[in-house]
Amino acid sequence: MEFSRNWLARYVELPDEVDELAAKLTAAGLAVEGLERRDGDVLMEVDVTTNRPDCMNHLGLAREVAVLFDRPLRPPAAELEESDEATADIVEIELSTPDCPEYVARVVRGIRVGPSPEWLRQQLEAIGQRSINNVVDITNFVLWETGQPIHAFDLDTLAGPKIEVRHARAGESLTTLDGERRELSTGVLVIADAERVVALAGIMGGSETEVSEATRDVLIESAHFDRTAVRLGARQLGMHTDASHRFERGGDPAACRTAADRVAELLAELAGGTVTGGALENPHPEYFGTFEGTVDLERLNAFAGVDYPRQRVEYYYRGLGFDPQPTGETGLRLTVPSWRYYDFWQRRESGEVWEADLFEEAMRMFGYDMIPAALPAIGPPDAGSSFAHRKRERIREALASCGYSEAINFAFGRRDADGLFPGLDPVGEPVEIANPLSEHYEVMRRSLLPNLLESARFNLRRGASTVRLFEIGNLFPGGEADEIEAVAVIAGGSSPTAWDRQEPVDLFEVKGVLESLFERFDGRLEVRPAEPSGFVVGSGCELLAEGAVVGYLGQIEEPESPFAVFAAELNAAALAEAEHPEPVRAPSRFPAISADITLTHAVDVPWSDLQKAIGEAGVEHLASFGLRARYAGEGVPAGAVNTTIYFLYNAADRSLTQEEVNESQALLTRELERRYGWQG
Amino acid sequence: MSPLTELAELSRQFEAEAAEVADPAAWEELRIRWLGRKQGIVRARLAAFKEVPPEERRDYGQAVNRLKEQVESGLADLESRLTTAAVPVVEAVDVTLPGRRPMIGSIHPVSRVAADVVEIFDGLGYSVAEGPEIETDYYNFEALNFPPDHPARDTQDTFFLRDERLLRTHTSPVQIRTMKERRPPIRILCLGKTFRHDNDLRHSPMFHQVEGLAVAEGITFGHLKGTLYAFLKRLFGPETEVRLRPSFFPFTEPSAEVDVTCTFCHGDGCQTCSQTGWMEILGAGMVDPRVLEGCGIDPDRYSGFAFGMGLDRVAMNRYGIPNIRVLFDNDERLLRQVKR
Ligand SMILES: [Zn+2]
């Protein structure tokens, strides 16, 4: 919000240096985020937080300055000369809803609408407000002076003349000052005359009753509208104005009358009008009530961790309008000033304001700088566990060490991308965002792969010769089902750094990465053929851990890519990890003996069957075995394949003899030949 | 001359000739002259075996073999002497060819920063707490003092789901969940994805937060300050200055915005920090007693502080990434540069 230094100076004597002013305001919670010197003035950009509507005007900010710099505040006091004609005889006010707890009306007759005097124009233009005419400018000036929104009606255009504050009825409409014709839904808070709606209460006036060149008599409205009523109306109509902004945050109930008087005074002075006798008021003090609270100075000091001087604490509360009265040894009884009403409205219980809110007032005036920094002595570390976080870190390290880079994508995506891949345990329809930013972000993801594939494409379009990405993130299976943490990888192409061994990524590289990931978590990955959607037929498989399906893997159909692209997704819960690391087995101190077997068998015999058969043969001292080579072609019958398996024998307590190994190998060969050997 | 005397003479002759050899060409000449297959002296002596009288053959055979061994080992010694004089004998290798490097992956900048934050607070006794990304109005707003239809909610532009639930706008709901489940003392970090209905150069609809919470007896505002000093100086460097100034958040009272000296100009003022020399990095405050009470924690006995920081901004700062959207492009050319 923008403030003019010269305008502030009307109400308080300012320090010579504007930087000093800015620093003190910032330290007190009114952050000055910009200073712009121009035309003998300084424009100050101040970040006023939503809880401080009282500082969204020059007088309110001047009050803070006065306290911070120990200087008197000089609020403008309206001096009115009223005519004998009673305002009550001119216009009738009717409040038909509790959403308007206060409505002050004044009438000024015989004004001449014309340009504003130079000082007024300058003052408004300094904060970026356009000068329109003296009447509009005066209402605007008082808004930026006191924070109280003012509306001026052309009295002659009001039927009655009467003002009624009520909710809109079915079928009513209004053309507002901006020329828009607006259909009003019932319930919108409006100002009506005897016949029709003439203004949107707290938002904007109507064009038919607006002040024009021809206007002679004006009715000044200075009211307090319920902030929720204004907020709902503005939201329904899609409007946001200076007035609605302030009403939504809540105004000063006591400002209605002083602001009305101030406008009347200025209209008489600058537009040659005559103020009629008395203001029409409908105060509802019971709507507002008084909030009080007690600050105990010892508790304040304990809370802040500092010793504040009592006199200074009292000074600050007094300056800010809290009227401190000593109570007990160390207590101060405080009353919340009317302009802070809404700041404390929610922050109390049966009229008694919570002490922390009152502490804040003193603490911010002293500034946080004077509070010494200390570390709390809480004792032993928190009892909670960072298990899920540590596990995620281990997955990251594992995949990064395999050459993959971590991607982070949005947790939502296109609706038509939802079914591209199987996802993990989807339930019904995807979770839908009611107010999406665009069709790209319509539903919560049920698989990491659609967005991760987009990341791969992003790289492909920039000429990447290889893609190796992984992502860890939550999936939203649908309905109220719990979120599932998933891990996905996508890979293709060959590494440019392996200059004499250019081999593109294939299914078994990706599978190997997953296997080594499982190994790091003391788990074992198994697969079985499947046809997950989105994968090239014949390439896909399901991933299993301890017999349960935990994900899938395969080659993706990706026409954009110059090389084959492989992807996998799995449930992070499958990467279970014991709390303590497994104990290691001591390696044998005796030499190992290795031996190979080459088996010719039908191509459709899966390796997993051979693995199983070897396990079932139960040969002794077999430390490990594995696939050495697969060969089909010359010398191998069509429909068959040669599989060479390596075996490593080792005993823990002695050296094995070649004869023992030969015996075992003979047994294995017999067994494998018998069960799977090529029969021609 | 008897054949045996002749062999003794040849032995002396070889030693004399070998002593003369100074380069590989002379060595090769010597080798052919003595061990050559056709004309070699040793071979000729071996062939002469059958001309030796039968009674001398045994001695002769042994002497010829000794000569052969002498010549062979003499040639080998000579050869190794000559090669250690830096004459290349293996095939030339261009050692400047690139090494065959295993591909190195990378961890996302945001994850890197998150891990650092966790590590720092681990040392202060904090553990990581987690919660869902889809939240209820109660945990995201109501329990945190955001009343319905309050303008404070305007600062948290929210993605709503069809069923009244929403995408969490901050990680604070995890604080509420933890305080409802556990009793003080509590020291936790909550970190993860958060969502706001905002999408431009400076804002991403999804971003990452870390929040900390400490609740115990006798926690003061000074403790909040001390904790943030310790944390921010570790994260940004010991020369970093930290500034707290009053602000407003519905769930802390009093609240503070926390600035650190601008990491670009080190406080001198630059475009990034709007010439102020400070960067707004974190929001913090004392946990509002009503929030504690709502979680079943006695606010007369316990007090606490909380703070929250955007991880994305810190990552952008650390790695010099100009635009938040770049963080989520997942361009491998960028990601692979992030090493720590
Ligand atoms: Zn800077």
JSON list of N, CA and C and ligand atoms in Angstrom, two decimals, chain B residues 262 265 269-270 273, ligand 1:
[
{"chain": "B", "resi": 262, "resn": "CYS", "atom": "N", "xyz": [21.30, -10.38, 1.74]},
{"chain": "B", "resi": 262, "resn": "CYS", "atom": "CA", "xyz": [21.16, -10.82, 0.36]},
{"chain": "B", "resi": 262, "resn": "CYS", "atom": "C", "xyz": [22.40, -11.63, -0.05]},
{"chain": "B", "resi": 265, "resn": "CYS", "atom": "N", "xyz": [24.41, -9.67, -3.14]},
{"chain": "B", "resi": 265, "resn": "CYS", "atom": "CA", "xyz": [25.21, -8.46, -2.94]},
{"chain": "B", "resi": 265, "resn": "CYS", "atom": "C", "xyz": [25.79, -8.40, -1.53]},
{"chain": "B", "resi": 269, "resn": "GLY", "atom": "N", "xyz": [23.01, -4.08, -1.47]},
{"chain": "B", "resi": 269, "resn": "GLY", "atom": "CA", "xyz": [21.85, -3.64, -2.24]},
{"chain": "B", "resi": 269, "resn": "GLY", "atom": "C", "xyz": [22.02, -3.96, -3.70]},
{"chain": "B", "resi": 270, "resn": "CYS", "atom": "N", "xyz": [21.08, -4.68, -4.26]},
{"chain": "B", "resi": 270, "resn": "CYS", "atom": "CA", "xyz": [21.14, -5.02, -5.68]},
{"chain": "B", "resi": 270, "resn": "CYS", "atom": "C", "xyz": [19.72, -5.21, -6.18]},
{"chain": "B", "resi": 273, "resn": "CYS", "atom": "N", "xyz": [17.41, -7.89, -4.40]},
{"chain": "B", "resi": 273, "resn": "CYS", "atom": "CA", "xyz": [16.87, -7.57, -3.08]},
{"chain": "B", "resi": 273, "resn": "CYS", "atom": "C", "xyz": [16.21, -6.19, -3.08]},
{"chain": "C", "resi": 1, "resn": "ZN", "atom": "ZN", "xyz": [21.12, -7.85, -3.02]}
]
